[in-house]
mmCIF file of C-alpha atoms in Angstrom:
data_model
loop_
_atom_site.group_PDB
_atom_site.id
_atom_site.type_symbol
_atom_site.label_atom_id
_atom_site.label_comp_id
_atom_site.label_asym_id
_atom_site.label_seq_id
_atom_site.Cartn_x
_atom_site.Cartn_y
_atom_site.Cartn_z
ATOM 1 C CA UNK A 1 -42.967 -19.326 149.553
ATOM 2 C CA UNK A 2 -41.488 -15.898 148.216
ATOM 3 C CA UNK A 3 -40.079 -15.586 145.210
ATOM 4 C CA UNK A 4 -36.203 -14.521 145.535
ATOM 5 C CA UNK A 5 -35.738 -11.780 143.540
ATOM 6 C CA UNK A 6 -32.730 -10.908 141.803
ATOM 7 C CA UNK A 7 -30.781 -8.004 142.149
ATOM 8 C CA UNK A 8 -29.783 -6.405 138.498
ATOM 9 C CA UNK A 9 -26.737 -3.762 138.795
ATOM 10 C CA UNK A 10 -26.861 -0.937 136.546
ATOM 11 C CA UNK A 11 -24.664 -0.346 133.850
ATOM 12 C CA UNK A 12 -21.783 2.086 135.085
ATOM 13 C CA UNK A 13 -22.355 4.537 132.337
ATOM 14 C CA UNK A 14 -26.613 4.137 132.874
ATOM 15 C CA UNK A 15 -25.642 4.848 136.891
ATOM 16 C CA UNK A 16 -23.348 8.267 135.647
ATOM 17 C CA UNK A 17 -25.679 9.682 133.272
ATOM 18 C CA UNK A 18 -28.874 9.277 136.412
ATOM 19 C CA UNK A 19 -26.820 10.787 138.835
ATOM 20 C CA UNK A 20 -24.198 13.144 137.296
ATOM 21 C CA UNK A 21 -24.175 13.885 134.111
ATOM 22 C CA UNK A 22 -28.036 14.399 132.786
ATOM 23 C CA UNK A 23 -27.633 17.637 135.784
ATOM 24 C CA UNK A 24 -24.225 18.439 134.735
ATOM 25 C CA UNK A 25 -25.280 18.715 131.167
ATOM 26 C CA UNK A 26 -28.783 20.985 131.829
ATOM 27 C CA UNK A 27 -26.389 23.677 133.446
ATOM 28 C CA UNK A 28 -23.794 23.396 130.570
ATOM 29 C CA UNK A 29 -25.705 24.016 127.536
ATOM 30 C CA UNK A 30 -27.920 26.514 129.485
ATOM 31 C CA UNK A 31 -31.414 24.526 128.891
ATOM 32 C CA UNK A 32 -34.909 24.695 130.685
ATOM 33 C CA UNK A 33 -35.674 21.511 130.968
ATOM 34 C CA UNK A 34 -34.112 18.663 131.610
ATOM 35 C CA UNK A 35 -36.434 16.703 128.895
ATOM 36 C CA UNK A 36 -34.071 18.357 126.861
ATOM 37 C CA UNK A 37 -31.056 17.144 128.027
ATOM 38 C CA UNK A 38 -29.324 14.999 125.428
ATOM 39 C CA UNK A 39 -29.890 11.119 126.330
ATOM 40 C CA UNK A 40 -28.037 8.006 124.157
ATOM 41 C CA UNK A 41 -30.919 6.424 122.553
ATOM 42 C CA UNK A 42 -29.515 3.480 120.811
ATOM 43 C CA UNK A 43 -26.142 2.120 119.178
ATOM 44 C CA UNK A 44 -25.566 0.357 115.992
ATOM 45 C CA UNK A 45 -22.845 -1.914 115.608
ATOM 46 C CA UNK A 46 -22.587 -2.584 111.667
ATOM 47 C CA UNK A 47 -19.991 -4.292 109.250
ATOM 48 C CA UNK A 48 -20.188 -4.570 105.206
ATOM 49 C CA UNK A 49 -18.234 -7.537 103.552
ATOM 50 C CA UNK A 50 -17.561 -5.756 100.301
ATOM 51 C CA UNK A 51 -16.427 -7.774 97.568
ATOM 52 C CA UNK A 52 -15.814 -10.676 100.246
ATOM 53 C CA UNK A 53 -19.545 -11.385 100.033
ATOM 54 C CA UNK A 54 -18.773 -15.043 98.787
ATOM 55 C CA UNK A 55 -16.017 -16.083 101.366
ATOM 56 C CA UNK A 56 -18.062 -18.557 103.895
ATOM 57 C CA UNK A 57 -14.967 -17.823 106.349
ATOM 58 C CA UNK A 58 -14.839 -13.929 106.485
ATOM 59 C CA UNK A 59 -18.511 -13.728 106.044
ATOM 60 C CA UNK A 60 -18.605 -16.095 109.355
ATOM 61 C CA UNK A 61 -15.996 -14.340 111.490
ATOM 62 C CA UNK A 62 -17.714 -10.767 110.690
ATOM 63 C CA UNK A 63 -21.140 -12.296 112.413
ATOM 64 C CA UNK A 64 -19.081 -13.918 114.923
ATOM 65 C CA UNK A 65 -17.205 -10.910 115.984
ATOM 66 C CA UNK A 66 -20.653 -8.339 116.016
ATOM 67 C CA UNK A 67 -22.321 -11.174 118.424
ATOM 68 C CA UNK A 68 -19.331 -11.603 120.510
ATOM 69 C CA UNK A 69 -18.660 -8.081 121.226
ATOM 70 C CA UNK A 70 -21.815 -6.930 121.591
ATOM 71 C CA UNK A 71 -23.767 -10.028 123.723
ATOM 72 C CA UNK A 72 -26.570 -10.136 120.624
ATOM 73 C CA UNK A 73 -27.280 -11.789 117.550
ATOM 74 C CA UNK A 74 -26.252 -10.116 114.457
ATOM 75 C CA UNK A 75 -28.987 -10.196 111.220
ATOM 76 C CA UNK A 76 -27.016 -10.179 108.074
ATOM 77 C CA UNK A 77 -28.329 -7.328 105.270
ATOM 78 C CA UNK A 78 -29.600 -8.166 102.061
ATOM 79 C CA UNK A 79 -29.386 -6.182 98.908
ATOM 80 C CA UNK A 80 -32.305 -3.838 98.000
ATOM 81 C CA UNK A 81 -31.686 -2.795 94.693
ATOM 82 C CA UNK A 82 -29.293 -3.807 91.906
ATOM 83 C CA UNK A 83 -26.143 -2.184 91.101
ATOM 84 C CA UNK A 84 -24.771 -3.896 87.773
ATOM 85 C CA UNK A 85 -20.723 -2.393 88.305
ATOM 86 C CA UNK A 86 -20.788 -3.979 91.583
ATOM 87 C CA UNK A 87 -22.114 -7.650 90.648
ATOM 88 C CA UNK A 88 -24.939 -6.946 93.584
ATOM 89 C CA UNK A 89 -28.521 -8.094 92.593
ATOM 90 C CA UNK A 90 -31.893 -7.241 94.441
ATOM 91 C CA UNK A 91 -32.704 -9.834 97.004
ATOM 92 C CA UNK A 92 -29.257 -11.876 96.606
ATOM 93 C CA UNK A 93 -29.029 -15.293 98.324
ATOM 94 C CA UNK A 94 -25.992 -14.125 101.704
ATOM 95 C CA UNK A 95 -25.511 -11.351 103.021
ATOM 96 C CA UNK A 96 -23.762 -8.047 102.346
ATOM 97 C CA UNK A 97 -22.754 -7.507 105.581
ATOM 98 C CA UNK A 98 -24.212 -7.435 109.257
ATOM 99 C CA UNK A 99 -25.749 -5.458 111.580
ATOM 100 C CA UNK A 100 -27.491 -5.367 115.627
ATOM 101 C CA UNK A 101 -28.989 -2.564 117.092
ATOM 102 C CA UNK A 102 -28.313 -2.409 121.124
ATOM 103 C CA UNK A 103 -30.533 -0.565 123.439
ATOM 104 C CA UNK A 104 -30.704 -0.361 126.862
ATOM 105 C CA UNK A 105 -28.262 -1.984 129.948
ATOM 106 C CA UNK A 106 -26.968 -3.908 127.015
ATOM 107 C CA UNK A 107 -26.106 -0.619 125.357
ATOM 108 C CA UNK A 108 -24.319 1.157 128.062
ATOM 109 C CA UNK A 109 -22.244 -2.020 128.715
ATOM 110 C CA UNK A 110 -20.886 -1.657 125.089
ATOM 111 C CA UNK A 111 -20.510 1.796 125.156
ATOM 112 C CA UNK A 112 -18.513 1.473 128.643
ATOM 113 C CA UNK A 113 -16.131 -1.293 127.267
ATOM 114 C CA UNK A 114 -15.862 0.690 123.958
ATOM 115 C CA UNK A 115 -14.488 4.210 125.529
ATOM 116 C CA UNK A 116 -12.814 2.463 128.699
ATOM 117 C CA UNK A 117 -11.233 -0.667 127.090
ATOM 118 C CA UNK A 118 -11.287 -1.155 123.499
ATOM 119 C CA UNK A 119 -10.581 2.234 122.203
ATOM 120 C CA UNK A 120 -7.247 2.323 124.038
ATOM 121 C CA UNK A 121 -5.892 -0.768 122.635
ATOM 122 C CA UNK A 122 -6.158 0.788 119.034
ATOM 123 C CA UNK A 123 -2.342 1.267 117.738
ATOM 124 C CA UNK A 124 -1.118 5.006 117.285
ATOM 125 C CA UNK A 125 -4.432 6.296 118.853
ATOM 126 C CA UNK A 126 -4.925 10.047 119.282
ATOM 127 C CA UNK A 127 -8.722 9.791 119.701
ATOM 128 C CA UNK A 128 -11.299 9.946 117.585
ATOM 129 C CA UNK A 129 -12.421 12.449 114.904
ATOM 130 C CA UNK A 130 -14.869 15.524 116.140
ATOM 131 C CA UNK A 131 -15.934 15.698 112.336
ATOM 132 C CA UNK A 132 -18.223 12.446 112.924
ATOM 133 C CA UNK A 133 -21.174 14.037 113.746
ATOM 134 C CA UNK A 134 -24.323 14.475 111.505
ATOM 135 C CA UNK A 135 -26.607 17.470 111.720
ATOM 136 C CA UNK A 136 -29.148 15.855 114.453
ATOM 137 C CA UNK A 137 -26.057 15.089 116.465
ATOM 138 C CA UNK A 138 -25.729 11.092 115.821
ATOM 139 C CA UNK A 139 -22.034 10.065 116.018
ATOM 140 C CA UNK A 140 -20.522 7.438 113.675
ATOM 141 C CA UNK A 141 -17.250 5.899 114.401
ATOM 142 C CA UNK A 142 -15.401 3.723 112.186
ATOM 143 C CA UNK A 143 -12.684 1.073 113.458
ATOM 144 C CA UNK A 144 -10.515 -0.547 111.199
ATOM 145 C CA UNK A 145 -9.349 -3.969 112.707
ATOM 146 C CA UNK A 146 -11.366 -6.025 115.435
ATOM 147 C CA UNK A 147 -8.527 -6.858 117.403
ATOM 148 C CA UNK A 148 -8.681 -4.075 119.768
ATOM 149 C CA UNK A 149 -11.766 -5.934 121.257
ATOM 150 C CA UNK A 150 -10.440 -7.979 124.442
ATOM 151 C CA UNK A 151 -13.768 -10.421 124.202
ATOM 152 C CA UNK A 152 -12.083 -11.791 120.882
ATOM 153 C CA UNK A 153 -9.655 -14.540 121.125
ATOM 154 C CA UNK A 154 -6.459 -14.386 118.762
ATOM 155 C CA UNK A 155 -7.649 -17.241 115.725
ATOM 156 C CA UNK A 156 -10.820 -14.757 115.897
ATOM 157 C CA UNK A 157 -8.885 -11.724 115.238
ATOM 158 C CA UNK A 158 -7.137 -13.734 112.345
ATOM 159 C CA UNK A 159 -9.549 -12.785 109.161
ATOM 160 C CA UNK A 160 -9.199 -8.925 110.197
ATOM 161 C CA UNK A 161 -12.158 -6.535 108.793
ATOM 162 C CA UNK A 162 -13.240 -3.028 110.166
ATOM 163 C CA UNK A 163 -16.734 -2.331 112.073
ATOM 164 C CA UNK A 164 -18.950 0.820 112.378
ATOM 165 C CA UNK A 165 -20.707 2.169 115.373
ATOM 166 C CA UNK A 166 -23.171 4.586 115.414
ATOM 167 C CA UNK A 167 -24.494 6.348 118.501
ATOM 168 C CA UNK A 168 -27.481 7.811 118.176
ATOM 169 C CA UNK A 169 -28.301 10.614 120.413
ATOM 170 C CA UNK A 170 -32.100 11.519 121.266
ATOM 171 C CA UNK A 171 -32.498 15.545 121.498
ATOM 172 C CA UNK A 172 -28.821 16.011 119.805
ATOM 173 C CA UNK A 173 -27.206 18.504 118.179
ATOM 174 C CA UNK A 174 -23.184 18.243 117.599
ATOM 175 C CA UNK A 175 -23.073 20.449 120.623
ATOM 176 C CA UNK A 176 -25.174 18.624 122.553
ATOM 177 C CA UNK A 177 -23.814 15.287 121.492
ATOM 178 C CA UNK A 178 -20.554 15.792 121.786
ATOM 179 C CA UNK A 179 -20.947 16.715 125.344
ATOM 180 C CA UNK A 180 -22.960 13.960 126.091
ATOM 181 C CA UNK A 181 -20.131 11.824 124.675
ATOM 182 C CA UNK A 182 -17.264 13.387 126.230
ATOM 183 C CA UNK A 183 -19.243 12.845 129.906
ATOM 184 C CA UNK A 184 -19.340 9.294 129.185
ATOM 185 C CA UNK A 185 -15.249 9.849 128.035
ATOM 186 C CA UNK A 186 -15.663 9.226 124.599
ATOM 187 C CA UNK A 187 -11.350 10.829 123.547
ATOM 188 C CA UNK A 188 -12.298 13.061 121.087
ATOM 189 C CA UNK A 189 -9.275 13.732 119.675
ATOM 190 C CA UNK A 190 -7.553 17.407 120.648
ATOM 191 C CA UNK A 191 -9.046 20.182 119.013
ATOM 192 C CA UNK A 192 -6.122 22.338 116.673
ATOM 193 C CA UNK A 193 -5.300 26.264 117.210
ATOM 194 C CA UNK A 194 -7.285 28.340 115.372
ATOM 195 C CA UNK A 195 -10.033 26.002 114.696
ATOM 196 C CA UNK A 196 -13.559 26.374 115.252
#
């Protein structure tokens, strides 16, 4: 008896970048080959508990809210050196804050609901900053309250704390990067008159 095999749909963004944009983007920034085409490698979603490091609760709903939003689990970050002024010893027992590191369909999925959901339910938004980028052309992208994610439920969004994404860009430059991004419709926010 054959197997039945299972039909896995590609991530929207995954599907755009094949068909579209990995072409689109050659022509654009003028380069030989398309192994050089900027590609989105992997994103890092991230959060630091600061001096909340001994509240059960808030250290609980950060973890919860990383593994809910992203569909993984979230490993919590342990100090690596002692710093005396901020009470933090090498190795201490909890964590410091949490981290997962999403590659693949997985990746594009958060990335999609990111640009197309969450980012639009942030209060006062004029898009994000173009001054995020490092020199290889990795983005970082800081929210401030969790609640603009719609997988959270309302007593999750209760304890509020801020998150950190990272996109990290394979062949990048801030050029490059911020290309990539904007195909994917990442709102950068508008450029001003007069600046470079």
């Amino acid at each position: 008896m054959a197997a039945k095999i299972k039909a896995v749909q590609q991530p929207r963004l995954k599907a755009l970048y094949d068909n579209e944009l990995r072409a689109k983007l050659q022509k654009e920034l003028n380069l030989a080959n398309v192994m050089e085409v900027p590609s989105l490698q992997k994103v890092i979603v991230a959060s630091g508990v600061g001096k909340k490091k001994e509240d059960k609760k808030y250290l609980e709903t950060v973890k919860n809210t990383i593994e809910k939003i992203t569909g993984q689990h979230a490993t919590g970050r342990i100090a690596k050196k002692s710093i005396a002024s901020f009470k933090i010893r090498k190795g201490l027992g909890g964590a410091l804050g949490y981290t997962t590191t999403l590659r693949g369909a997985k990746m594009y999925e958060f990335t999609d609901r990111l640009i197309s959901i969450a980012l639009p339910h942030t209060r006062d938004f004029r898009g994000v900053s173009l001054k995020s980028f490092d020199k290889d052309g990795n983005y970082a992208l800081g929210i401030k309250e969790q609640n603009i994610f719609t997988e959270l439920t309302f007593e999750e969004t209760q304890v509020l704390h801020g998150l950190q994404v990272i996109f990290v860009v394979k062949n990048g430059s801030v050029e490059k990067s911020k290309a990539l991004l904007a195909g994917f419709g990442m709102p950068f926010e508008r450029e001003e008159k007069g600046a470079k």
